[in-house]
mmCIF file of C-alpha atoms in Angstrom:
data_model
loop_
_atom_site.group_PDB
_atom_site.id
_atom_site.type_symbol
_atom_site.label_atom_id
_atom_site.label_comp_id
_atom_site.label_asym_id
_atom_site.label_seq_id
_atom_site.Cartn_x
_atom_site.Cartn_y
_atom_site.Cartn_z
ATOM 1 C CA UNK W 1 68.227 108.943 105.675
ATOM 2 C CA UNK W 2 64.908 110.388 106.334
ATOM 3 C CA UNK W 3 63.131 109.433 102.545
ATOM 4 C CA UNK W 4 65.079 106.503 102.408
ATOM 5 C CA UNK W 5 64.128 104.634 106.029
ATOM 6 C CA UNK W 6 60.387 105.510 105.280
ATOM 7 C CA UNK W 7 60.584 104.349 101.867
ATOM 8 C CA UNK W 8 61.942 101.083 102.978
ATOM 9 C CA UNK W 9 59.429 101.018 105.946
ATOM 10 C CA UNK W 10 56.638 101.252 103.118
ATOM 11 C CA UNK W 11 57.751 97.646 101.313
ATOM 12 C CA UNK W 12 57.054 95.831 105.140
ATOM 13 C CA UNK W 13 53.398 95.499 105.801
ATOM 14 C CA UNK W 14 51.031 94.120 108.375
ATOM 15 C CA UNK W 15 51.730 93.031 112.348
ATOM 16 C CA UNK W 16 55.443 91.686 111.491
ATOM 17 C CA UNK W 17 56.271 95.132 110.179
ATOM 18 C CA UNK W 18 57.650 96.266 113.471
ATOM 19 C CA UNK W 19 59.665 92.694 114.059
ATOM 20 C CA UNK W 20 61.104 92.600 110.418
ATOM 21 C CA UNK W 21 62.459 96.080 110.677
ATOM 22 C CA UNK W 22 64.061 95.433 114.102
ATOM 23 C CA UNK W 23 65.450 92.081 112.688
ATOM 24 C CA UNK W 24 66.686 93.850 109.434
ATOM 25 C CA UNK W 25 68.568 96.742 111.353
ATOM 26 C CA UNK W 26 70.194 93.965 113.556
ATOM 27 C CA UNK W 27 71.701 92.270 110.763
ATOM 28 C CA UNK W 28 74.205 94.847 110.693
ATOM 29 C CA UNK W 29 76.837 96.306 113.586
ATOM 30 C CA UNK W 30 75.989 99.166 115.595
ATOM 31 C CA UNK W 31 78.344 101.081 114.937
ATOM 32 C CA UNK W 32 77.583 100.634 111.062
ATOM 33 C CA UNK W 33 73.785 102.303 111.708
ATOM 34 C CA UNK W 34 74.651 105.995 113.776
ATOM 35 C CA UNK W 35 71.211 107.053 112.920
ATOM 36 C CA UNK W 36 69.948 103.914 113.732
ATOM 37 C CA UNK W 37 69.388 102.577 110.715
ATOM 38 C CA UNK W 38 71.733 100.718 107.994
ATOM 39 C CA UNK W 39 72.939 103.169 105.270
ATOM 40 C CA UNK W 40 72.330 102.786 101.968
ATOM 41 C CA UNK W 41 75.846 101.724 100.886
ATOM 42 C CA UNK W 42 75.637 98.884 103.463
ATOM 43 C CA UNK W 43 72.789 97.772 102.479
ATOM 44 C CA UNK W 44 73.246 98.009 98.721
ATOM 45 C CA UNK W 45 76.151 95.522 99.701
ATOM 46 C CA UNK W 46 74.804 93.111 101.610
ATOM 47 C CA UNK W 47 73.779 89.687 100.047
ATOM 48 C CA UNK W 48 70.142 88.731 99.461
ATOM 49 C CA UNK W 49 70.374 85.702 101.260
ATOM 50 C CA UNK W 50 71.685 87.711 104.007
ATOM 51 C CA UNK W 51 68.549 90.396 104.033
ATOM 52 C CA UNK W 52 66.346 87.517 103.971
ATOM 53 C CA UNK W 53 67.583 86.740 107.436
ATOM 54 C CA UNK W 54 65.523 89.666 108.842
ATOM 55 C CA UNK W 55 61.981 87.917 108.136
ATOM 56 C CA UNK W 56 62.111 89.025 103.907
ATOM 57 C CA UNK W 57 60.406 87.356 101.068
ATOM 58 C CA UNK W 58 63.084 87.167 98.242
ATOM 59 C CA UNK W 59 60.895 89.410 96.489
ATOM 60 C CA UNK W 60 60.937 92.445 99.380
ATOM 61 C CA UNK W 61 64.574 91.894 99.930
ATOM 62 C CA UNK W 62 65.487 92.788 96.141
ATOM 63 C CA UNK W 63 62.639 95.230 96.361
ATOM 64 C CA UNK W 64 64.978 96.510 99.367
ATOM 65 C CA UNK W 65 68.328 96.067 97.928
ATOM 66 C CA UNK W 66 67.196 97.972 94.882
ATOM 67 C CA UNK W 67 66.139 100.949 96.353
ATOM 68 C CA UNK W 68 69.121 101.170 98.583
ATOM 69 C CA UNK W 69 71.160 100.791 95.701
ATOM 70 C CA UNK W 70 69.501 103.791 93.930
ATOM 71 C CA UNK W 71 70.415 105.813 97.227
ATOM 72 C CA UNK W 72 73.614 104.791 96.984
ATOM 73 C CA UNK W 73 74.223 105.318 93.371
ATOM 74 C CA UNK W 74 73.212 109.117 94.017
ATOM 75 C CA UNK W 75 69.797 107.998 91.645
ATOM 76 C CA UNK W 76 67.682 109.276 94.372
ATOM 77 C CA UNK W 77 68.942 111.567 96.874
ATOM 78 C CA UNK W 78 66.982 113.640 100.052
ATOM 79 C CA UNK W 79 67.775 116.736 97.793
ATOM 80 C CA UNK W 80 65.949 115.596 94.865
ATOM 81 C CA UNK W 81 62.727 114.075 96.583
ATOM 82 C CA UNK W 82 62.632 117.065 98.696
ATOM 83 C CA UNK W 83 63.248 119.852 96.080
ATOM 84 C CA UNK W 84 61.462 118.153 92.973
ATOM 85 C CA UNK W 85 58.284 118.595 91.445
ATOM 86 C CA UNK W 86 55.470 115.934 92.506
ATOM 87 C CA UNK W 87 55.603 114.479 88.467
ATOM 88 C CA UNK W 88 59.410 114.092 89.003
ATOM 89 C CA UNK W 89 59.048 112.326 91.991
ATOM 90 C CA UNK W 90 56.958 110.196 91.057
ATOM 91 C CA UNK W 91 58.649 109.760 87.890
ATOM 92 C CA UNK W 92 61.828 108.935 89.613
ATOM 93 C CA UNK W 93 60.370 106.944 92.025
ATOM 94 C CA UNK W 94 57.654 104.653 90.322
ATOM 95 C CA UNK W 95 61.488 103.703 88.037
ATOM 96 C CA UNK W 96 62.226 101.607 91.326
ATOM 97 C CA UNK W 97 61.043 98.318 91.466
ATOM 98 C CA UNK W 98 58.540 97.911 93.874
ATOM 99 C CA UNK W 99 57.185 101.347 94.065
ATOM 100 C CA UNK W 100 53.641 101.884 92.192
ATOM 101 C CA UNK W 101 51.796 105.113 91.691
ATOM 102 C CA UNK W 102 49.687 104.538 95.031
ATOM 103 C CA UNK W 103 53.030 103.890 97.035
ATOM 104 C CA UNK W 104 54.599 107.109 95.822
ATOM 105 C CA UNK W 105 51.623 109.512 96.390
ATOM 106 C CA UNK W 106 51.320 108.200 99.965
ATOM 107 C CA UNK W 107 55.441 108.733 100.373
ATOM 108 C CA UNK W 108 54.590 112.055 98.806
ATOM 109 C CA UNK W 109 51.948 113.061 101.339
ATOM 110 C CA UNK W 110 52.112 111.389 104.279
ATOM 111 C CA UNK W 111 56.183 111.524 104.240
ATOM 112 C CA UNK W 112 57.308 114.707 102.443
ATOM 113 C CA UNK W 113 54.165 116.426 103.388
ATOM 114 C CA UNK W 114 53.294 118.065 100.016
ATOM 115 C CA UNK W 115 50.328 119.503 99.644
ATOM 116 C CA UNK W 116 49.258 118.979 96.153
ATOM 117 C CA UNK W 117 48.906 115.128 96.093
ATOM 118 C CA UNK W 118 45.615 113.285 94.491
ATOM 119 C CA UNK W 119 45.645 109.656 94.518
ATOM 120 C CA UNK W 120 42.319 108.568 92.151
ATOM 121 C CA UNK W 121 43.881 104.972 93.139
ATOM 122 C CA UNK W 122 43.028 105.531 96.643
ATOM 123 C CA UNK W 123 39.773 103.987 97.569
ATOM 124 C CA UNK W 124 39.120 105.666 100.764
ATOM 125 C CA UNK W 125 39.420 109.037 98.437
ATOM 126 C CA UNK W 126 36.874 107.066 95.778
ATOM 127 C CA UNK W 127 34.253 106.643 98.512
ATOM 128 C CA UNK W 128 35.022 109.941 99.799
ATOM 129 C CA UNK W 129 34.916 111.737 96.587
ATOM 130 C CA UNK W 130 31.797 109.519 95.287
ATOM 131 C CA UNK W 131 29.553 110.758 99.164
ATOM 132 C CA UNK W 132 30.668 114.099 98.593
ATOM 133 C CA UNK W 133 28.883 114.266 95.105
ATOM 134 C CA UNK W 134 25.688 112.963 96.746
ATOM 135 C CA UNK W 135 26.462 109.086 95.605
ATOM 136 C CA UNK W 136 24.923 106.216 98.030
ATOM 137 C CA UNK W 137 28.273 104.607 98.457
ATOM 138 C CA UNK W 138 27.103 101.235 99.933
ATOM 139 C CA UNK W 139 24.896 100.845 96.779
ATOM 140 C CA UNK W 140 27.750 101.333 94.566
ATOM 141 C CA UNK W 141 30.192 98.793 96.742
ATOM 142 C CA UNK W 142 26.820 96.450 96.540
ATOM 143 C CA UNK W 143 27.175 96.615 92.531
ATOM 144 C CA UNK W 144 30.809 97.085 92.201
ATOM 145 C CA UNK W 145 30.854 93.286 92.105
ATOM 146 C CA UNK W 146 34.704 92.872 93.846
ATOM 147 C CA UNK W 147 35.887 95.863 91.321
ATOM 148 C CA UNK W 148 35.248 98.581 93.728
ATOM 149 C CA UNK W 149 35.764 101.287 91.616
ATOM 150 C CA UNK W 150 33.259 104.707 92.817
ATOM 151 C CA UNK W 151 34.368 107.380 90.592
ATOM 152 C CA UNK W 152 35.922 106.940 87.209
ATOM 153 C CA UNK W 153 39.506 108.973 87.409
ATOM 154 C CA UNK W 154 37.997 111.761 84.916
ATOM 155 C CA UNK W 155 35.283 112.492 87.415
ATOM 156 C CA UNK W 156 37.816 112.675 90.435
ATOM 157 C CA UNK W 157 40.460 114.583 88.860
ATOM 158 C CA UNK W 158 38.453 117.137 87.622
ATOM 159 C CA UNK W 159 36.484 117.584 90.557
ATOM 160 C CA UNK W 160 39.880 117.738 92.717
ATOM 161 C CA UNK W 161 40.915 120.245 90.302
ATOM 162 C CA UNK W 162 39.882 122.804 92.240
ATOM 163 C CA UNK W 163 41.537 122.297 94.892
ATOM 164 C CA UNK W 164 44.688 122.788 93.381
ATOM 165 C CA UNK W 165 47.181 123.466 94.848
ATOM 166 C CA UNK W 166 45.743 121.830 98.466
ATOM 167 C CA UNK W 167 44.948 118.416 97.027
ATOM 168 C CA UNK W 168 46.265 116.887 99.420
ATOM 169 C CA UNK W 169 43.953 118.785 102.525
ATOM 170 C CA UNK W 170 41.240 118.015 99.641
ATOM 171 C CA UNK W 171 42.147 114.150 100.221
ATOM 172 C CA UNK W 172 42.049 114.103 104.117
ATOM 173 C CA UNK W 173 38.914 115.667 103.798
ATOM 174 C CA UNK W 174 37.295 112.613 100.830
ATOM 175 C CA UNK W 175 38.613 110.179 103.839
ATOM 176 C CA UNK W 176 37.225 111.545 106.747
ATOM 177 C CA UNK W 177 33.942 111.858 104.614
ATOM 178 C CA UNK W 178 34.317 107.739 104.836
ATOM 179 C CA UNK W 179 35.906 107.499 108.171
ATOM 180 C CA UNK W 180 39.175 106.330 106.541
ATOM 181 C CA UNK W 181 41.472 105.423 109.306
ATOM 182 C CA UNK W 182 44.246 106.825 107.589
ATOM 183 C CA UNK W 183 46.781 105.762 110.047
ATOM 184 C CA UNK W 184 46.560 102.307 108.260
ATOM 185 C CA UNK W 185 48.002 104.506 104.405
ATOM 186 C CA UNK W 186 51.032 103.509 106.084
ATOM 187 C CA UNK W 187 51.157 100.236 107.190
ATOM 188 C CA UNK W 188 49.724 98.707 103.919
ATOM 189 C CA UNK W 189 52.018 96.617 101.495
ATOM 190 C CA UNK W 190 53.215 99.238 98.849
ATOM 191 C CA UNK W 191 54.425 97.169 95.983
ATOM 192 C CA UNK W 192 53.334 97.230 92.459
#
């Protein structure tokens, strides 16, 4: 259930995270969740009226529903988003509605801890990426005008190159450059 519960915990955001999720697993019987959690199959099953019960938009709850439904279908399994390369992953994975490219390289580092993962969506990593190359960073959020963007992707991905195949350590380092509090990767909304 491991890939599954965190990708679910990823569509749930902000300070009612914690609430929704307890909600949503007590929508179903006990002894229906032995890891704790609501299967796949069960939840695959379960109306969307129903799912809305735990706190869900109707948009999160198909988002929900749909990716359960993929686990349960044998779409995704723990084999193949353990096993797989990072582009089939993320293939595989961005094919769910809901998930976006940001969502699934977060999943990809923070939850099956690969190492050669480089978001050039990440904005902590733009900042990060633009200090280490001797940018003034609040000069370019000053003239960004709301666009925020520090680094074009070219730039980042061939400066991350490398780093290959430790992209990922590469990234931790572009954040604590900015004092990214990378405990919140997790908690934002991931939904394309």
């Amino acid at each position: 259930l491991f890939p599954y519960t965190t990708l679910f915990r990823s569509q749930l955001s902000g300070a009612a995270a914690k609430s929704i999720k307890n909600k949503f697993v007590g929508l179903f019987p006990p002894a229906s969740c032995p890891l704790g959690f609501p299967p796949p199959a069960l939840v695959a099953e379960t109306s969307i009226s129903r799912l809305r019960e735990a706190g869900l938009s109707q948009i999160k709850a198909e988002y929900i529903q749909g990716l359960a439904q993929k686990f349960h279908h044998r779409e995704l399994t723990v084999e193949m988003l353990m096993n797989r390369s990072e582009e089939e992953v993320m293939e595989k994975l961005v094919a769910v509605r809901g998930l976006g490219r940001w969502s699934v390289e977060m999943f990809m580092l923070f939850g099956l801890k690969r190492m050669d993962v480089f978001s050039t969506g990440d904005l902590g990593a733009q900042r990060g990426m633009a200090a280490y190359v001797g940018r003034d960073v609040a000069k370019l959020k000053a003239k960004a005008g709301g666009k925020w963007k520090y680094m074009s992707e070219k730039d980042m991905l061939e400066i991350s190159e490398r780093f290959r195949p430790y992209r990922s350590l590469f990234m931790w380092y572009m954040w604590r450059i900015e004092d990214v509090d990378v405990d919140v990767q997790l908690t934002q909304p991931h939904f394309s």
